[in-house]
Amino acid sequence: MIDLTGKAALVTGGSRGIGRAIAHRLATQGADIAFSYRGNEAAAKEATGEIEGLGRRAIAIQADVSDAEAAEGVVKGALDAFGKVDILVNNAGITRDDLIMRMSIEAFREVLETNLFGAFYMTKAVTRPMLKAKGGRIVNITSVSGQAGQMGQANYSSAKAGLIGLTKATARELASRSITCNAVAPGFVLTELTSSLSEALQAELIARTPLARFGAAEEIASAVAFLASDEAAFITGQVLAVDGGLVMM
């Protein structure tokens, strides 16, 4: 039984999609939740209400984690609210898909700055309080695109592959203080984004997945909850693929 009672978790991009499912799952397991969101205030209020409905404390912090100062502000907000951050989940991410020959420099840079730089800024900001506490869990949400590459996603694949490197480097640096850092690599997950794809494309994606279905955001959240728990205390620097067998390495 995963028990996060008394823990304080911080999830970036926690108002919608996979991030919202992660925040909800960690709260279900007993953690108080702080989460960042970029701009959808209505979704943030809904997510906060759901968490509070579980009897947990919740705060939503509007911020763009691609800005280093804003990322520091998110961590400060969580520390001010809960006095500590036991769990950090770097989930915030964007896409700007296009073929390399057509991709703008801005589109490449924006994705790297949010998906990779943002995770670095958040990790850097949370390192000192975790070191002081002599413990912590960091979970980065990477992707099958970062493991195998994806056509039309040079920016996204680069960012997610970089996140795997960041995960391993962080794990080595912080291990001596009982801080673990792992990554979860989702495959094709049913979210607002994928549900809007054509039936033909959805069928193609399912055909490429050995388990022959989309994943659910809750299944990604379950993996995160495990890695954030005491049950995973001897696991660090690992990438857990939750992809229905799409990428086997």
Backbone as a ProteinNet text record, in pm:
[ID]
protein_1_A
[PRIMARY]
MIDLTGKAALVTGGSRGIGRAIAHRLATQGADIAFSYRGNEAAAKEATGEIEGLGRRAIAIQADVSDAEAAEGVVKGALDAFGKVDILVNNAGITRDDLIMRMSIEAFREVLETNLFGAFYMTKAVTRPMLKAKGGRIVNITSVSGQAGQMGQANYSSAKAGLIGLTKATARELASRSITCNAVAPGFVLTELTSSLSEALQAELIARTPLARFGAAEEIASAVAFLASDEAAFITGQVLAVDGGLVMM
[TERTIARY]
84.7	0	88.5	73.8	150.2	89.9	171.7	124.5	211	150.6	221.6	170.7	108.4	55.1	165.1	137.8	233.6	334.2	329.5	421.6	364.1	452.7	414.1	469.9	381.7	422.2	401.4	489.8	481.2	481.3	376	360.1	353.3	439.6	429.7	331.4	256.5	155	47.4	-3.1	-93.8	-242.1	-279.8	-421.5	-498.2	-425.2	-493.2	-415.6	-482.3	-417.6	-344.2	-226.2	-147.7	-108.9	-72.5	-33.3	-144.9	-266.6	-382.1	-406	-391.7	-408.7	-303.1	-179.8	-72.1	-102	-140.4	-171.1	-283	-385.6	-500.2	-458.1	-374.4	-331.7	-244.6	-151.8	-66.4	-149.4	-252.4	-343	-422.5	-465.9	-540	-455.6	-324.5	-233.6	-193.5	-242.6	-221.8	-139.9	-85.1	2.4	-75.9	-22	-71.3	-7.9	-79.8	-38.8	-26.4	87.9	104.1	126.1	64.7	89.6	93.6	171	178.3	87.8	43.5	-33.2	3	-9.5	39	-64.3	-191.4	-286.5	-432.9	-468.1	-608.9	-653.5	-700.5	-737.5	-857.6	-952.4	-1072.2	-1035.2	-946.8	-902.6	-824.7	-745	-667	-759.3	-865	-960.7	-1033.2	-1068.7	-1132.8	-1041.4	-915.7	-819.4	-796.5	-787.6	-771	-889.5	-1009.1	-1130.4	-1134.3	-1090	-1087.7	-994.5	-877.9	-780.3	-830.1	-885.5	-939.7	-1056.6	-1129.7	-1239.4	-1192.5	-1065.5	-1005.4	-952.6	-968	-921.2	-776.9	-719.6	-580.9	-573.3	-462.1	-439.1	-391.5	-431.4	-393.1	-374.8	-270.5	-252.5	-212.7	-265.8	-233.1	-152.4	-42.6	47.3	61.4	16.6	29.6	173.6	233.6	373.7	410.5	505.8	565.5	702.7	717.3	840.7	958.8	934.7	1047.9	1125.6	1073.3	1139.9	1200.5	1330.6	1400.5	1347.2	1321.9	1270.9	1131.3	1049.6	914.2	919	1010.7	1025.8	1065.3	1157.8	1196.8	1077.6	992.7	873.6	774.8	765.8	676.8	724.3	853.1	908.1	890.7	914.6	896.6	751.6	658	516.7	480.8	536.4	510.5	572.9	695	761.7	687.6	638.4	563	434.8	372.1	244.4	261.8	361.4	374.2	500.4	594.3	717.9	821.7	788.4	881.1	828.4	915.4	875.6	942.2	862.4	915.1	923.6	830.5	817.6	806.4	888.8	876.5	849.8	743.9	713.3	722.3	823.1	840.1	758.3	638.4	545.2	517	533.3	495.8	564.3	485.8	542.8	452.4	513.9	440.3	490.6	413.8	456.9	445.1	534.4	531.3	579.1	497.6	540.1	554	656.1	677.8	800	812.4	931.3	1050.5	1169.1	1289.1	1306.2	1285.5	1308.5	1212	1096.9	998.5	993.3	1057.1	1047	1121.5	1055.2	1120.6	1215.9	1313.8	1407.3	1332.6	1231.9	1152.4	1077.6	1021.3	947.4	1039.5	1162.6	1259.5	1295.6	1324.7	1368.6	1257.7	1133.9	1023.6	1003.2	1007.8	986.4	1100.7	1223.3	1338	1330.1	1291.7	1290	1183.9	1069.5	966.2	993.4	1015	1019.5	1149.4	1260.7	1389.8	1445.1	1456.6	1507.3	1416.9	1285.2	1191.2	1214.3	1237.3	1264.4	1395.2	1495.2	1622.7	1602.9	1529.3	1507.1	1435.6	1334.1	1258.1	1346	1422.7	1510.9	1615.5	1674.7	1775.3	1715.4	1591.2	1526.9	1490.1	1461.6	1417.4	1533.6	1650.3	1764.1	1806	1819.5	1867	1774.2	1641.5	1555.7	1554.2	1565.7	1570.3	1700.2	1812.3	1940	1936.5	1873.7	1862.7	1778.9	1675.5	1587	1646.2	1757.1	1823.2	1728.6	1650.2	1561.2	1469.7	1418.6	1325.3	1309.7	1206.2	1178.5	1157.7	1229.3	1208.5	1168.8	1058.2	1011.7	991.1	1060.1	1049.2	963	872.8	788.7	854.3	915.3	976.5	876.8	921	828.9	897.7	817.4	873.7	945.7	903.2	968.6	1112.5	1141.1	1276.7	1362.3	1298.4	1371.7	1398.7	1301.2	1311.7	1307.8	1279.8	1264.4	1128.4	1081.9	950.2	955.3	912.8	911.9	821.3	871.3	794.1	805.6	891.6	906.9	1054.2	1134.1	1276.7	1295.9	1214.7	1225.1	1179.9	1063.7	1007.3	1094.8	1138.2	1223.5	1355.7	1411.9	1537.6	1520.5	1411.5	1385.9	1365.8	1288.2	1257.9	1378.7	1463	1587.6	1681.5	1686.7	1766.6	1719.6	1589.9	1532.7	1578.6	1599.7	1653	1795.6	1875.8	2011.4	2011.8	1920.9	1908.7	1869.9	1780.8	1737.9	1856.1	1938.2	2050.5	2158	2185	2284.2	2236.9	2108.7	2051.3	2057.1	2025.1	2026.8	2165.8	2268.2	2405.4	2445.2	2409.2	2450.7	2385.4	2259.5	2182.9	2166.9	2220	2199.9	2254.5	2364.5	2427.9	2338.9	2237.4	2143.9	2007.4	2003.4	1879.5	1770.7	1813.8	1720.1	1728.2	1613.9	1611.5	1555.3	1596.8	1544.2	1522.4	1400.2	1364.2	1275.4	1252.8	1167.6	1060.6	947.9	841.1	825.2	824.1	813.1	679.5	578.8	448.8	455	369.3	346.6	230.5	145	28.8	-80.3	-110.9	-205.2	-328.4	-443.5	-568.5	-584.7	-567.6	-584.9	-665.8	-683.7	-754.6	-687.3	-554.1	-478.9	-502	-485.6	-498.4	-643.2	-738.2	-879	-927.1	-854.2	-892.1	-831.6	-747.1	-687.7	-792.1	-768.6	-862.5	-868.5	-979.9	-995.1	-887.4	-852.2	-750.4	-615.1	-578.6	-450.8	-452.5	-566.1	-576.6	-558.9	-619.2	-607.9	-463.2	-392.1	-252.2	-166	-190.2	-113.8	-139.9	-265.8	-300.3	-233.7	-229.5	-168.3	-18.6	45.9	189.4	219.4	116.4	131.8	99.9	195.1	169.7	45.4	15.5	-104.4	-231.8	-215.8	-327	-432.6	-386.4	-478.1	-399.1	-470.1	-409	-393.3	-297.1	-287.2	-381.4	-403	-484.4	-392.4	-430	-348.9	-330.3	-431.8	-424.3	-316.7	-288.5	-183.1	-44.7	-28.6	96.6	108.6	-2	-3.6	32.4	-10	22	172	236.4	381.6	453.5	406.6	466.1	449.1	329.4	303.6	398.2	422.5	516.3	656.4	706.2	841.7	856.9	746.2	748.3	739	717.3	690.4	813.8	799.7	907.7	935.6	835.1	854.3	963.6	988.8	1088.2	1217.4	1243.4	1357.6	1492.4	1499.2	1626.7	1631.5	1544.1	1539.5	1576.4	1679.1	1714.6	1787.6	1772.3	1835.4	1772.1	1648.6	1583.1	1474.5	1446.2	1336.9	1234.2	1116.7	1010.3	915.4	916.7	828.8	688.2	590.8	450.5	383.1	406.3	376	311	261.5	196.6	291.1	421.6	520.2	569.3	536	571.4	721.9	796.2	942.8	1001.2	1068.7	1130.2	1280.5	1344.4	1488.7	1553.1
-119.8	0	125.2	207.1	331.2	432.8	477.5	572.8	697.7	808.8	936.6	1034.7	981.6	1065.6	1151.8	1281.2	1373.4	1428.5	1382	1430.2	1553.6	1637.4	1753.8	1735.2	1738.8	1715.9	1841.6	1860.8	1973.3	1918.3	1949.3	1898.8	2017.5	2020.6	2128.3	2086.9	2185	2155	2064	2096.7	2005.7	2033.6	2123.9	2159.6	2075.6	2010.6	1934.6	1808	1717.8	1601.8	1512.9	1468.9	1376.8	1441.2	1569.3	1637.8	1640.6	1663.3	1665.4	1527.2	1423.6	1286.7	1252.7	1300.2	1275.7	1345.1	1472	1547	1479.2	1435.9	1370.6	1238.8	1162.3	1032.9	1050.2	1143.3	1166.2	1211.9	1292	1335	1217.6	1130.5	1010.3	924.7	922.7	843.9	917.3	1041.2	1110.1	1237	1275.3	1392.4	1522.2	1630	1764.3	1806.5	1886.5	1913.4	2062.7	2100.2	2230	2199.6	2277.1	2255.1	2388.2	2388.8	2508.4	2490.6	2602.5	2600.6	2725.7	2717.3	2826.8	2937.4	2898.1	3004.8	2972.4	2843.6	2805.2	2807.7	2923.2	2941.3	2856.7	2841.5	2762.1	2616.3	2561	2422.8	2409.5	2510.7	2507.6	2506.5	2586.3	2590.4	2456.7	2395.4	2264.3	2159.7	2160	2063.1	2083.1	2209.5	2239.5	2187.4	2209.4	2162.6	2011.2	1941.5	1795	1745	1806.7	1764.3	1793.8	1913.7	1949.3	1857.9	1810.6	1717.1	1583.4	1554.5	1431.9	1451.7	1575	1604.4	1648.3	1679.2	1722.6	1873.6	1932.8	2073.8	2087.7	2196.6	2216.7	2364.2	2397	2533.4	2528.3	2622.6	2635.5	2763.5	2753.8	2867.2	2892.7	3009.7	3042.2	3080.9	3012.7	3040.6	2971.8	3030	2969.9	2918.7	2786.7	2730.8	2744.4	2792	2816.8	2941.3	3014.3	3130.4	3088.5	3104	3055.7	3118.6	3248.5	3315.3	3267.2	3243.9	3193.8	3054.8	2971.3	2836.6	2843.6	2931.8	2950.5	2995.9	3079	3126.3	3014.9	2918.3	2803.7	2722.8	2697.3	2621.4	2699.8	2829.4	2913.2	2909.6	2913.2	2908	2778.5	2668.1	2538.6	2531.6	2584.2	2584.3	2672.6	2786.7	2876.6	2810.2	2731.2	2667.9	2546.8	2463.7	2335.1	2320.5	2413.3	2406.4	2311.9	2241.9	2145	2101.2	2040.4	1973.4	1836.1	1733.4	1597.1	1535.5	1576.9	1516	1626.2	1619.5	1709.8	1626.4	1661.2	1595.6	1700.4	1685.5	1777	1724.6	1778.5	1731.9	1835.3	1963.4	2069.6	2050.8	2061.7	2044.5	2101	2135.1	2185.2	2113.5	2122.5	2071.3	2181.7	2179.1	2267.9	2185.4	2086.3	1986.7	2042.8	1996.2	2028.2	1950	1932.4	1868.9	1962.6	1907.4	1987	2097.5	2066.5	2165.9	2283.6	2261.4	2368.4	2426.6	2360.8	2404	2535.4	2629.9	2757.8	2742	2827.5	2827.9	2855	2943.3	2977.3	2854.1	2773.9	2654.2	2552.1	2541.4	2451.1	2501.1	2630.6	2689	2682.7	2716.1	2719.4	2584.1	2477.8	2343.5	2304.2	2333.6	2303.3	2383.3	2509.5	2595.2	2551.3	2505.1	2459.6	2317.8	2225.3	2083.2	2039.1	2103	2063.4	2168.4	2292.7	2398.3	2413.6	2405.9	2420	2315.3	2190.9	2083.3	2108.8	2160.4	2194.7	2305.1	2409.8	2521.3	2473.2	2388.3	2338	2249	2162.1	2072.8	2152.4	2251.1	2335.8	2405.4	2456.5	2530.4	2441.7	2314.7	2226.4	2151.1	2156.5	2078.2	2117.2	2246.7	2289	2243.8	2268.6	2220.4	2068.3	1995.8	1849	1802	1866.7	1831.7	1857	1968.4	2002	1898.7	1849.4	1749.6	1609	1593	1463.6	1358	1399.6	1304.9	1375.1	1298.4	1354.3	1264	1292.7	1217.4	1316.5	1297.6	1376.3	1279.8	1309.5	1226.2	1316.1	1284.4	1360.9	1286.5	1358.2	1295.3	1315.3	1208.1	1211.9	1153.9	1080.2	1030.5	924.2	840.8	748.2	825.9	948.6	1032.8	1062.6	1066.6	1090.2	965.5	849.2	722.7	678.1	697.9	644.4	751.2	875	979.4	970.4	1081.5	1083.5	1181.5	1138.4	1224.6	1345.2	1463.4	1585.2	1641.2	1578.6	1622.5	1633.6	1692.8	1707.6	1786	1888.8	1969.9	1890.9	1828.9	1753.2	1632.3	1558	1441.5	1482.1	1594	1643.3	1679.9	1748.5	1789.4	1669	1572.5	1455.8	1363.9	1356.1	1280.6	1350.5	1482.5	1559.5	1539.7	1523.7	1503.6	1370.6	1271.8	1143.4	1163.1	1239.9	1269.7	1348.4	1444.8	1523.9	1434.8	1340.4	1246.7	1168.6	1115.2	1032.1	1114.2	1235	1320.9	1363.8	1399.2	1439	1323.5	1203.9	1085.7	1063.9	1079	1059.3	1167.7	1291.4	1403	1399.5	1356.5	1371.3	1242.2	1131.9	1002.1	996.6	1067	1058.7	1114.5	1192.5	1247	1178.6	1058.3	978.6	1045.6	1122	1182.3	1101	1048.9	972.6	1056.9	1024.8	1092.3	988.1	974.3	879.4	947.1	877.3	930.6	829.2	878.8	796.1	836.5	737.1	762.7	709.9	796.9	752.7	723.9	632.2	610.7	697	642.5	717.6	710.5	826.2	834.2	913.5	867.4	933.8	1061.8	1175	1306.6	1393.1	1519.5	1611.7	1617.7	1612	1622.9	1502.3	1380.9	1261.7	1232.5	1270.1	1244.3	1326.8	1433.8	1518.6	1469.6	1366	1311.1	1236.2	1225.3	1154	1006.3	940.9	799.3	715.9	753.7	679.5	687.3	806.6	823.1	751.4	759	686.5	537.1	485.8	342.8	305.4	395.2	370.3	365	458.3	461.4	337	293.7	172.7	49.8	46.2	-67.7	-77.9	35.3	35.7	-5.4	-13.1	-44.6	-191.8	-271.4	-414.1	-446.1	-366.1	-392.3	-341.6	-280.5	-246.3	-155.3	-55.1	46.5	168.5	278.1	395.1	369.5	436.5	435.1	538.9	529.8	628.4	713.7	839.9	930.1	873	801.6	743.1	635.4	569.6	467.1	529.8	646.3	720.5	766	814	862	750.8	628.7	515.8	490.5	501.1	481.6	590.9	714.2	826.7	807	766.8	746.7	641.2	534.9	431.1	487.9	558.9	613	720.5	783.4	886.8	828.9	698.7	635.6	570.9	526.3	456	320.4	264.8	136.5	143.7	263.7	280.9	342.7	328.5	395.7	352	232.5	182.3	189	271.3	289.7	433.5	453.8	589.7	586	693.9	704.3	617.4	574.5	482.1	550.8	492.1	537.6	425.4	449.4	350.2	379.1	293.1	310.1	260.4	347.8	310.3	335.6	239.7	266.1	150.9	52.6	-60.9	-143.7	-131.7	-209.9	-142.3	-16.2	55.1	61.6	94.7	102.7	0.5	-97	-199.1	-187.6	-145.8	-121.9	-203.8
0	0	0	-101.1	-108.7	-12.9	81.6	182	177.6	135.9	129.1	234.5	337.1	443.8	505.1	517.3	576	477.5	352.8	250.1	179.3	130.7	50.8	-89.6	-187.8	-326.5	-409.4	-505.6	-598.3	-740	-815.5	-952.1	-1047.8	-1147.7	-1246.2	-1355.4	-1403.5	-1503.9	-1449.3	-1330.2	-1260.2	-1276.2	-1364.4	-1374.9	-1475.6	-1567.6	-1672.8	-1708.4	-1777.7	-1836.5	-1737.9	-1779.3	-1697	-1564.4	-1566.8	-1444.2	-1340.9	-1388.2	-1297.3	-1237.9	-1321.3	-1271.5	-1167.4	-1189.9	-1093.7	-960.9	-967.9	-845.7	-768	-839.7	-775.5	-710.7	-780.9	-727.9	-603.6	-606.6	-489.6	-369.7	-397.6	-289.9	-235.3	-324.5	-282.2	-188.4	-212.6	-129.1	-1.5	16.2	143.1	139.8	23.3	17.2	2.6	60.3	30.6	-101.4	-178.7	-315.8	-345.4	-399.9	-465.2	-612.5	-699.4	-842.1	-915	-1022.9	-1105.9	-1226.5	-1280.1	-1404	-1481.2	-1612.1	-1694.9	-1713.4	-1740.6	-1767.9	-1747.8	-1739.4	-1729.8	-1583.6	-1540.3	-1399.5	-1360.5	-1454	-1423.9	-1396.8	-1480.4	-1460.5	-1330.2	-1296.8	-1173.2	-1050.9	-1056.1	-945.1	-930.7	-1043.1	-1038.4	-975	-1018.4	-966.4	-816.7	-775.5	-632.6	-553.2	-604.3	-536.8	-523.6	-627.4	-623.6	-513.4	-503.8	-403.6	-262.7	-245.3	-113.6	-76.2	-177.2	-153	-98.4	-117.4	-63.7	78	128.6	263.5	270.8	156.7	151.3	129.9	168.6	139.1	-5.3	-69.6	-209.4	-238.5	-313.4	-361.8	-508.7	-584.9	-726.5	-744.9	-817.4	-837.4	-987.4	-1031.7	-1173.6	-1203.6	-1300	-1333.5	-1463.6	-1532.8	-1651.1	-1609.9	-1598.1	-1542.9	-1638.1	-1760.6	-1850.5	-1809.4	-1712	-1654	-1520	-1505.3	-1386.4	-1258.1	-1260.4	-1140.5	-1106	-1209.8	-1185.4	-1123.1	-1171.2	-1115	-968	-935.9	-795.9	-712.9	-772.5	-703.1	-674.1	-764.7	-743.1	-622.4	-617.3	-504.4	-374.7	-379.1	-260.2	-213.5	-309.1	-273	-202.8	-250.9	-188	-49.3	-37.2	93.3	193.3	147.3	235.3	283.8	195	229.4	320	289.8	358.8	443.7	428.4	505.6	449.7	343.1	284.5	148.5	70.2	-53.1	-51.1	-28	-24	-162.7	-249.7	-382.2	-487.1	-589.7	-703.9	-827.7	-900.6	-1027.8	-1138.1	-1224.5	-1337.1	-1455.2	-1468.9	-1570.6	-1678.8	-1647.9	-1741.5	-1876.9	-1982.1	-2114.7	-2223	-2335.7	-2450.8	-2576.4	-2683.1	-2812.6	-2917	-3012.8	-3129.2	-3248.9	-3288	-3385.9	-3527	-3595.2	-3736.4	-3783.6	-3914.7	-3969.1	-3951.6	-3939.2	-3913.5	-4016.6	-4144.2	-4248.7	-4240.2	-4172.9	-4158.4	-4017.9	-3921.5	-3782.1	-3760.9	-3697.6	-3669.5	-3551	-3547	-3434.7	-3304.5	-3312.3	-3193.5	-3141.5	-3233.6	-3193.5	-3127.3	-3177.9	-3115.7	-2976.3	-2967.4	-2841.4	-2735.4	-2772.2	-2675.8	-2608.3	-2688.2	-2632.7	-2540	-2580.5	-2493.5	-2363.9	-2373	-2254	-2153.1	-2200.5	-2107.4	-2059.2	-2152.6	-2118.7	-2052.5	-2088.6	-2032.2	-1936.2	-1982.6	-1894.7	-1772.6	-1793.8	-1682.9	-1575.4	-1618.6	-1522.3	-1448.1	-1520.1	-1455.3	-1352	-1390.4	-1297.1	-1170.9	-1188.4	-1073.3	-985.4	-1049.8	-974.3	-897.4	-962.3	-897	-775.1	-789.8	-680.8	-562.3	-590.3	-482.1	-417.4	-480.1	-430.3	-289.3	-263.4	-131.9	-18.2	-27.5	80.8	94.1	-15.6	-5.5	58.3	22.8	84.4	234.3	271.4	413.5	487.9	419.7	480.4	475.6	399.3	382.6	326.3	227.1	161.3	63.5	-32.2	-128	-249	-325.9	-448	-562.2	-671	-792.3	-903.1	-969.6	-1080.6	-1202.2	-1310.2	-1433.5	-1534.5	-1599.7	-1701.4	-1837.3	-1886.8	-2018.7	-2118.6	-2217.6	-2321	-2404.5	-2470.4	-2567.7	-2677.9	-2701.9	-2803.4	-2765.5	-2636.3	-2589.4	-2592.7	-2599	-2604.2	-2747.1	-2834.4	-2970.1	-3078.6	-3041.8	-3142.8	-3209.3	-3260.9	-3325.4	-3441.8	-3558.2	-3675.2	-3650.7	-3684.8	-3664.3	-3524.3	-3442.4	-3303.8	-3265.3	-3352.7	-3320.5	-3192	-3171.6	-3050.2	-2926.9	-2935.9	-2823.3	-2789.5	-2893.2	-2870.3	-2806.6	-2851.8	-2794.3	-2648	-2617.8	-2479.8	-2389.1	-2436.4	-2353.2	-2338.8	-2442.8	-2430	-2332.1	-2339.8	-2244.8	-2102.2	-2085.1	-1952	-1892.3	-1978.1	-1930	-1878.8	-1952.3	-1906.1	-1777.1	-1766.6	-1643.8	-1526.1	-1551.1	-1447.2	-1391.6	-1479.6	-1436.3	-1365	-1416.2	-1351.3	-1212.6	-1203.1	-1074.1	-975.3	-1022.8	-935.5	-876.3	-958	-909.1	-808.7	-838.5	-752.5	-614.9	-609.2	-485.4	-405.6	-458.5	-394	-251.2	-224.8	-92.9	17.5	-19.6	79.9	74.4	19.6	11.7	-72	-172	-266.5	-395.1	-439.4	-562.8	-676.2	-797	-915.2	-1024.5	-1068.6	-1172.1	-1275.7	-1384.8	-1490.4	-1528.8	-1571.7	-1627.6	-1773.8	-1861.8	-2005.5	-2057.4	-2066.7	-2117.7	-2267.9	-2310.7	-2452.8	-2497	-2581.9	-2628.8	-2521.7	-2464.3	-2353.1	-2396.6	-2355	-2390.7	-2308.7	-2374.6	-2313	-2408.9	-2371.8	-2460.7	-2597.6	-2597.7	-2721.6	-2811.9	-2758.5	-2842.2	-2880.2	-2795.4	-2827.2	-2946.2	-2978.2	-3091.2	-3223	-3217.1	-3338.7	-3419.5	-3547.5	-3634	-3594.8	-3629	-3597	-3665.3	-3787	-3861.3	-3790.9	-3742.4	-3673.8	-3539.6	-3468.8	-3342.6	-3364.7	-3470.8	-3502.2	-3533.6	-3602.5	-3635.6	-3509.7	-3417.6	-3292.9	-3209.6	-3205.8	-3130.8	-3192.8	-3326.8	-3396.1	-3367	-3338.4	-3308.7	-3164.5	-3080.9	-2939.2	-2914.2	-2865.4	-2844.2	-2761.1	-2660.1	-2580.6	-2648.9	-2766.7	-2856.6	-2794.9	-2722	-2669.7	-2625.7	-2605.7	-2544.4	-2394.5	-2334.9	-2190.2	-2131.6	-2001.9	-1929.9	-1843.8	-1826.7	-1744	-1604.1	-1555.6	-1422	-1412.6	-1525.8	-1524.7	-1514.1	-1573.9	-1557.5	-1412.1	-1357.2	-1218.7	-1121.2	-1149	-1060.9	-1056.3	-1171.4	-1176.2	-1098.3	-1112.5	-1039.6	-888.7	-848	-704.8	-646.8	-722.1	-676.4	-659.6	-760.5	-755.2	-648.2	-610.5	-506.8	-366.2	-356.7	-228	-166.4	-41.8	26.5	-37.4	-106.7	-173.3	-280.2	-332.4	-438.9	-387.1	-258.2	-195.6	-252.5	-312.1	-364.5	-516.7	-574.2	-719.8	-751.2	-830.1	-871.6	-1005.4	-1082.1	-1212.2	-1319	-1296.7	-1388.2	-1471.8	-1587.1	-1672.9	-1680.7	-1626.4	-1626.1	-1742	-1841.4	-1956.5	-1922.8	-1939.1	-1919.5	-2053.5	-2145.3	-2286.8	-2359.8	-2286	-2350.9	-2435.5	-2410.8	-2485	-2611.3	-2630	-2753.1	-2775.2	-2671.2	-2680.2	-2583.5	-2636.8	-2551.6	-2561.8	-2448.9	-2447.9	-2337.8
[MASK]
+++++++++++++++++++++++++++++++++++++++++++++++++++++++++++++++++++++++++++++++++++++++++++++++++++++++++++++++++++++++++++++++++++++++++++++++++++++++++++++++++++++++++++++++++++++++++++++++++++++++++++++++++++++++++++++++++++++++++++++++++++++++++

